[in-house]
Coordinates of C-alpha atoms and ligand atoms in Angstrom, one line a residue:
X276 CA 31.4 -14.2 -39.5
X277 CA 28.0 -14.0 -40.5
X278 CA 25.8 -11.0 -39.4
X279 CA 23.7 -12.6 -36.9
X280 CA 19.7 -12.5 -37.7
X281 CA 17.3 -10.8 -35.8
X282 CA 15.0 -13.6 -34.4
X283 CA 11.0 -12.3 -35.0
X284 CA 8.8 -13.0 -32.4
X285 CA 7.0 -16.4 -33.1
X286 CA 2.9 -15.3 -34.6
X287 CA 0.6 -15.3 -31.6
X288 CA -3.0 -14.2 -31.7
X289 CA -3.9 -10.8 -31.0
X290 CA -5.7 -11.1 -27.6
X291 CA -9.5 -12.3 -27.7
X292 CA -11.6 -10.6 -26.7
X293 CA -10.1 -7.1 -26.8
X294 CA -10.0 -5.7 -22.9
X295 CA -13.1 -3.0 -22.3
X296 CA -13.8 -0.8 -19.7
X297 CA -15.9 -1.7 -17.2
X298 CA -18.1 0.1 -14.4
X299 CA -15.7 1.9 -11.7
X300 CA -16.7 1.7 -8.1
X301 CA -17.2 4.7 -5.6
X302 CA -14.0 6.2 -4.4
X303 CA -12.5 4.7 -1.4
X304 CA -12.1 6.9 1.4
X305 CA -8.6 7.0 3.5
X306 CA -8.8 7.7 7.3
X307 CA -7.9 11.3 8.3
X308 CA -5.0 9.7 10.8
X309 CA -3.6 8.6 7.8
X310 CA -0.1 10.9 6.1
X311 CA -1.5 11.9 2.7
X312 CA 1.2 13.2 -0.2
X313 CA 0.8 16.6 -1.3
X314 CA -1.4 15.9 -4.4
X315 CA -4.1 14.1 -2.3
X316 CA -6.7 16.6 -2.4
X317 CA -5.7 18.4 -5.3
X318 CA -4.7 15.9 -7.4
X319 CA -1.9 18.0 -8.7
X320 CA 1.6 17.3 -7.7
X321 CA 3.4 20.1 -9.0
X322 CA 6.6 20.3 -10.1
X323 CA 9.3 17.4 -9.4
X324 CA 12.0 19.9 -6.6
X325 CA 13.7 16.6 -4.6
X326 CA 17.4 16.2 -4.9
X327 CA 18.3 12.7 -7.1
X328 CA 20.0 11.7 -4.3
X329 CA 18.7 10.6 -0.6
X330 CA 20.0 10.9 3.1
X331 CA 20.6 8.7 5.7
X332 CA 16.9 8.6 7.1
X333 CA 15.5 8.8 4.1
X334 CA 17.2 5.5 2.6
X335 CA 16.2 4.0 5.8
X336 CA 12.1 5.2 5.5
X337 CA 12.4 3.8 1.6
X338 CA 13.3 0.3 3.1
X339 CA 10.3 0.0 5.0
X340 CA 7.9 1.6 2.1
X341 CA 9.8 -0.8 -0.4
X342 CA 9.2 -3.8 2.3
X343 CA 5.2 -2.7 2.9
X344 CA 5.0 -2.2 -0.8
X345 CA 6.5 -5.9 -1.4
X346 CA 4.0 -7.4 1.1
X347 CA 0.7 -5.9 -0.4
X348 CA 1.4 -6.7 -3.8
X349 CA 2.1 -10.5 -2.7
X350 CA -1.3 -10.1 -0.7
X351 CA -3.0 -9.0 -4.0
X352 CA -1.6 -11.9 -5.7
X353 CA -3.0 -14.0 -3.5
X354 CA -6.1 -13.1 -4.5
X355 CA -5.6 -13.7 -8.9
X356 CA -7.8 -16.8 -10.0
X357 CA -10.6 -16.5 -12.7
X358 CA -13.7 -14.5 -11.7
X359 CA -12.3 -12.0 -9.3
X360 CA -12.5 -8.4 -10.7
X361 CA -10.3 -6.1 -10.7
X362 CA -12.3 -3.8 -8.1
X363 CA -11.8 -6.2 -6.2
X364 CA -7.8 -6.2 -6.0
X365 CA -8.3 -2.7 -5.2
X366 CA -9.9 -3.1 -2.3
X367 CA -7.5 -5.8 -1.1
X368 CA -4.8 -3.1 -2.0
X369 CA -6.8 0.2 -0.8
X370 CA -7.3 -2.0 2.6
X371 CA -3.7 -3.7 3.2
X372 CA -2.0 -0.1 2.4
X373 CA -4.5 1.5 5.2
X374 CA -3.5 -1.3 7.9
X375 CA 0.0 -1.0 7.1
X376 CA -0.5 3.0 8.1
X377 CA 0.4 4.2 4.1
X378 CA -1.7 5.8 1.9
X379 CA -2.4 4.3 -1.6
X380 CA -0.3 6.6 -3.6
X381 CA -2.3 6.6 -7.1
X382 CA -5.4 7.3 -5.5
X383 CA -6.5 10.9 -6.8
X384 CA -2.5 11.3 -8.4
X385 CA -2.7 13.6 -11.3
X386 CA -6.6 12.6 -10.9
X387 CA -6.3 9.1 -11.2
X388 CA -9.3 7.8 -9.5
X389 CA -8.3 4.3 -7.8
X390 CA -5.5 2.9 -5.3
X391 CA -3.6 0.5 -8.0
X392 CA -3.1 -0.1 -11.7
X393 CA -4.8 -3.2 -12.7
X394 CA -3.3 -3.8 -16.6
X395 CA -4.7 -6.8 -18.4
X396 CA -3.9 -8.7 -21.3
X397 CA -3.3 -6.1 -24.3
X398 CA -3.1 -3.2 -21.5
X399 CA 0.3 -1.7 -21.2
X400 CA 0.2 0.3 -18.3
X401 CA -2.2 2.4 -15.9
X402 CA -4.9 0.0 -16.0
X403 CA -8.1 1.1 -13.9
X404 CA -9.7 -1.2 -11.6
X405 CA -13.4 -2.0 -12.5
X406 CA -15.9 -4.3 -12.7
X407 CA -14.2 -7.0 -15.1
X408 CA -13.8 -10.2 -13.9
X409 CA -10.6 -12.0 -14.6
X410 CA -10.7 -14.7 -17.0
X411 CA -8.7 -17.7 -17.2
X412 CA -5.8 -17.4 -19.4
X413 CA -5.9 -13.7 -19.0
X414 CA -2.3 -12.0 -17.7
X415 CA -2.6 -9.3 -15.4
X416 CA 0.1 -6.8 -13.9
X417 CA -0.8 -5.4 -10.4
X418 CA 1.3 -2.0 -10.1
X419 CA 1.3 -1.2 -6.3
X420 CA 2.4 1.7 -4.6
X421 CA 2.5 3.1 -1.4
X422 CA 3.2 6.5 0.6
X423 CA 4.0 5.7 4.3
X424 CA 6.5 8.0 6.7
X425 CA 6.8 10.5 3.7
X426 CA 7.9 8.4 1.0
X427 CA 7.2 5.9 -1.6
X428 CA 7.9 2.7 -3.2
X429 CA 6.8 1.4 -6.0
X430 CA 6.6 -2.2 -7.6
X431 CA 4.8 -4.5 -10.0
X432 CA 4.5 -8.2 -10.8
X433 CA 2.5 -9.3 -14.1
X434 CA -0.2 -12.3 -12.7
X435 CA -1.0 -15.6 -14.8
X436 CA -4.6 -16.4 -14.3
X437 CA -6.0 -19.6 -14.4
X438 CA -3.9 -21.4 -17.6
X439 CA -2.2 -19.3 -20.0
X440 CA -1.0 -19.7 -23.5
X441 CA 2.8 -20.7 -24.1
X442 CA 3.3 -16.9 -25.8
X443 CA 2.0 -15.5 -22.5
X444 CA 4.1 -17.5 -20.4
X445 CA 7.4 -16.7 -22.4
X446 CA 6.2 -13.2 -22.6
X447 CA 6.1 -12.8 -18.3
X448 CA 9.2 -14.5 -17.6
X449 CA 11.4 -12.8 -20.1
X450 CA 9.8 -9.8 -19.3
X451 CA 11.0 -10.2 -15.7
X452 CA 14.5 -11.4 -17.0
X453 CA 14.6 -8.4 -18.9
X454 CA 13.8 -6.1 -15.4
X455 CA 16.6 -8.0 -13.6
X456 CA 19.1 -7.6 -16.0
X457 CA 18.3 -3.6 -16.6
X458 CA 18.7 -4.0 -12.3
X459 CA 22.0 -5.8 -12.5
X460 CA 23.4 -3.1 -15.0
X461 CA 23.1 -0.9 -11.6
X462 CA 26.0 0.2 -10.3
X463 CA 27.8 4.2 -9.5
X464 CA 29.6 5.8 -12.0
X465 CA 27.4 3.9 -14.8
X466 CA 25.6 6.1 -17.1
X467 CA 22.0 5.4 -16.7
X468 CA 21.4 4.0 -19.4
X469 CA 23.2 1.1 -19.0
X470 CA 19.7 0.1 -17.7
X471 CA 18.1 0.7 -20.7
X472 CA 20.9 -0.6 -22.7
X473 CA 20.4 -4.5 -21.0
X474 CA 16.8 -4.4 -21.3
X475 CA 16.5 -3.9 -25.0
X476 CA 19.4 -6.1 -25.4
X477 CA 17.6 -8.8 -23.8
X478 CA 14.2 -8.0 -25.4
X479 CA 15.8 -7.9 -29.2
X480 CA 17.5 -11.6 -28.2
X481 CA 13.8 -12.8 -27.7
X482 CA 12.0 -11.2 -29.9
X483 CA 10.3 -8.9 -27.9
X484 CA 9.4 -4.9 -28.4
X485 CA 10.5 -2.6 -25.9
X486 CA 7.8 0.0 -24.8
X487 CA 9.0 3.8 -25.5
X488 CA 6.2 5.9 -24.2
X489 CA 6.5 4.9 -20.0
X490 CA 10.2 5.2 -18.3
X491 CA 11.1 4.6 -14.8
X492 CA 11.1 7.4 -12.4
X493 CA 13.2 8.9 -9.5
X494 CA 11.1 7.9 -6.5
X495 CA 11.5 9.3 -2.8
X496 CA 10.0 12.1 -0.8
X497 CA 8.1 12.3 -4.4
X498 CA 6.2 9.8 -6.4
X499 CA 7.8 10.7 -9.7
X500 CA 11.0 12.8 -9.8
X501 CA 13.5 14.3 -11.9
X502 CA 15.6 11.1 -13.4
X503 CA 14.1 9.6 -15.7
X504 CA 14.6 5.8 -16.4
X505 CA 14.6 4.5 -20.0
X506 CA 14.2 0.8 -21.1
X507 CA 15.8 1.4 -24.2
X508 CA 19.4 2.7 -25.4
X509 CA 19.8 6.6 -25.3
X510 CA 23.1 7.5 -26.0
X511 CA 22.2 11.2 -24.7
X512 CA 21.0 9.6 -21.0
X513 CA 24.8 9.9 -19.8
X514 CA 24.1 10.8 -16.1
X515 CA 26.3 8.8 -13.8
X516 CA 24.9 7.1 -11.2
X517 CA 25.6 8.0 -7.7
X518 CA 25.4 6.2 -4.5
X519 CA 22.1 7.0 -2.8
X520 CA 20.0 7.1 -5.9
X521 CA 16.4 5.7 -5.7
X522 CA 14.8 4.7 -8.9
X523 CA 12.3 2.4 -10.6
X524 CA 13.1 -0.1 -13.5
X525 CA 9.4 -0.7 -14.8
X526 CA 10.4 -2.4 -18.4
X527 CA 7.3 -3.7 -20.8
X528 CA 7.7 -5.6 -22.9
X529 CA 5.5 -6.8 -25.9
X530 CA 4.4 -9.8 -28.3
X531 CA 4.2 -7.7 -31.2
X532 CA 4.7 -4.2 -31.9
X533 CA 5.5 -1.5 -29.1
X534 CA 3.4 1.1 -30.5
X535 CA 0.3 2.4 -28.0
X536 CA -2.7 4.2 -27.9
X537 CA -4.9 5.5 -25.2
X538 CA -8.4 5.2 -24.1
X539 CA -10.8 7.6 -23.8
X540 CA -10.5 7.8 -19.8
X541 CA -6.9 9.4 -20.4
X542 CA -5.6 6.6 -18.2
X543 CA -5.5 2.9 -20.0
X544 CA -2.3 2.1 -22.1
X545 CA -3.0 -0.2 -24.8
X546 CA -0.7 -1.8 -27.3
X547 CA -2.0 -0.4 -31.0
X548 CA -1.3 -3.9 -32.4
X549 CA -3.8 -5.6 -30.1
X550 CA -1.2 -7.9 -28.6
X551 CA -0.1 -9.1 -25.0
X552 CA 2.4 -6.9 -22.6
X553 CA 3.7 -7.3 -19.8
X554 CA 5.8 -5.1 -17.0
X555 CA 8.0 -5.9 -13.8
X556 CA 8.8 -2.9 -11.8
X557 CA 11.2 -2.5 -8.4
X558 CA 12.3 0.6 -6.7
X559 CA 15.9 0.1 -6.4
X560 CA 19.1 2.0 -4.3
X561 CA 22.1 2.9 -5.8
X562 CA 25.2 1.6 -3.1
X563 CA 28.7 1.9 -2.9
X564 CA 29.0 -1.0 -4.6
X565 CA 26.0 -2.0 -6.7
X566 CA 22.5 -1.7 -6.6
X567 CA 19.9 -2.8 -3.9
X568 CA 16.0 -3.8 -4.9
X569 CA 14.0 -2.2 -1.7
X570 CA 10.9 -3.3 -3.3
X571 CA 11.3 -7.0 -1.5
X572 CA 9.9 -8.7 1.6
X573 CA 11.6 -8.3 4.9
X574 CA 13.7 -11.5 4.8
X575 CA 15.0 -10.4 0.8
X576 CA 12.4 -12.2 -1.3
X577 CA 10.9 -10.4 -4.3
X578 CA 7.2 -10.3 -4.7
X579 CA 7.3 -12.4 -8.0
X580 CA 9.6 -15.3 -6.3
X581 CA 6.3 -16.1 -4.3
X582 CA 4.8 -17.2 -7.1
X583 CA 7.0 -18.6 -9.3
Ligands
MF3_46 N1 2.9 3.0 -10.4 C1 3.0 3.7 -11.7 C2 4.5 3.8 -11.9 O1 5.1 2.8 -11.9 C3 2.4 5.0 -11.7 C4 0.9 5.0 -11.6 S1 0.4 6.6 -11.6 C5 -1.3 6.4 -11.5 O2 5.1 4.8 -12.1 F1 -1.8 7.5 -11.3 F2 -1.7 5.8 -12.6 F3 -1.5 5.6 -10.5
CO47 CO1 6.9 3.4 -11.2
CO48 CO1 4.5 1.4 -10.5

């Protein structure tokens, strides 16, 4: 049989006009009746000490994060359409984490000066919200998370604003096909990166690069802990998974070439080449039997089903 050919991705224009930073807002304050993680003030959340694996309660806390998580992000898409800046779905984030009790976990994180990660267009990851407005054909991915009862969830949906290209299009919903399939790999006594394994398996099949330089996380009592989450095939990740796990999958995916750089603000993630990315993220559970999203709305829905 003939070796089957790699299929390039079909030429699509870098994006134009290259994303630039744009004037950041004053910091948003959180009410002092509000829990605050460890790293609030100080910015610094030391060293990662939780187990991989959590109890009972804590499963039970992580459904409820995952659930308020789920329902802000679908509020925040709400608000995508052409004009609206991205300072603008931070307060609609800052203020539906506040009324649901949480605290807006990125907020002061390592420093990080904002309450979500607004990535547009040619931005990979870690976005800061600011004073652009969104344009229509732009794509945007809204990476919310939130602290509430002592832990965290974390998930992301990439936004189609206004009308956008074909290349765009194909780019968000095989990047989401690529998230579920990394998911669906879930299951105990898998090595984890079976995740990793689906997700470049899918990307290579349309033509897509895989990102290298952001994994997915353990997630819990901490933001970011110990196990780390690949979105490509490392033979050496051969950790089994174990029931009670909690983890992001938090695959991008790009038009052209993976390779990033970083802006000057430390933060902003930006493909090298120029060209379009786009990310999914959920924080899922490890069961006796499979795998379980948490990041959903109460009656199962994902975030991203509400707009498709
Ligand atoms: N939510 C991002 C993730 O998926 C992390 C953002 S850290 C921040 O892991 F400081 F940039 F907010
Ligand atoms: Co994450
Ligand atoms: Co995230």
């Amino acid at each position: 049989m003939a070796k089957r050919k790699r299929r390039s991705a079909p030429s699509a224009p870098v994006s134009e006009p290259p994303v630039r930073p744009g004037l950041l807002s004053p910091t948003r304050p959180v009410p002092p009746e509000i829990g605050r993680p460890p790293y609030a003030d100080s910015g610094d959340p030391g060293p990662s000490s939780s187990s991989t694996v959590r109890t009972l309660d804590e499963v039970a806390r992580m459904r409820r994060a995952g659930n308020a998580a789920a329902e802000i992000l679908v509020e925040a898409g709400h608000c995508v359409r052409p004009g609206v800046t991205t300072d603008r779905i931070d307060a609609v984030v800052h203020e539906a984490t506040i009324a649901r009790g949480g605290y807006p976990s990125p907020l002061n994180y390592r420093g990080y000066p904002k309450s979500v990660c607004t990535s547009v267009n040619e931005v990979i990851c870690h976005g800061i919200p600011d004073s652009r407005p969104l344009a229509d054909g732009d794509i945007v991915n809204i990476d919310v998370t939130i602290f509430l009862d002592g832990v965290h969830g974390d998930t992301s949906v990439t936004f189609l604003v206004g009308e956008a290209d074909d290349h765009s299009r194909r780019l968000v919903a095989e990047t989401r096909t690529a998230m579920d399939e990394g998911i669906d790999a879930v299951r105990p006594a898998q090595p984890v990166n079976a995740i990793g394994r689906a997700i470049e398996r899918h990307a290579r099949k349309q033509g897509l690069g895989v990102v290298r330089e952001f994994i997915g996380h353990g997630i819990g009592t901490e933001f970011h802990s110990g196990l780390q989450v690949k979105h490509y095939f490392d033979p050496r990740d051969d950790t089994l998974l174990v029931p009670g796990m909690t983890f992001t999958v938090e695959p991008m995916l790009t038009l052209g070439h993976p390779a990033c750089a970083l802006w000057d603000d430390d933060w902003t993630a930006v493909t090298l080449d120029g060209r379009r990315t786009a990310q999914f993220e959920h924080t899922v559970l490890v069961t006796d039997d499979g795998v379980d999203r948490l990041t959903v709305l109460p009656d199962g829905t994902a975030p991203a089903d509400v707009f498709a």
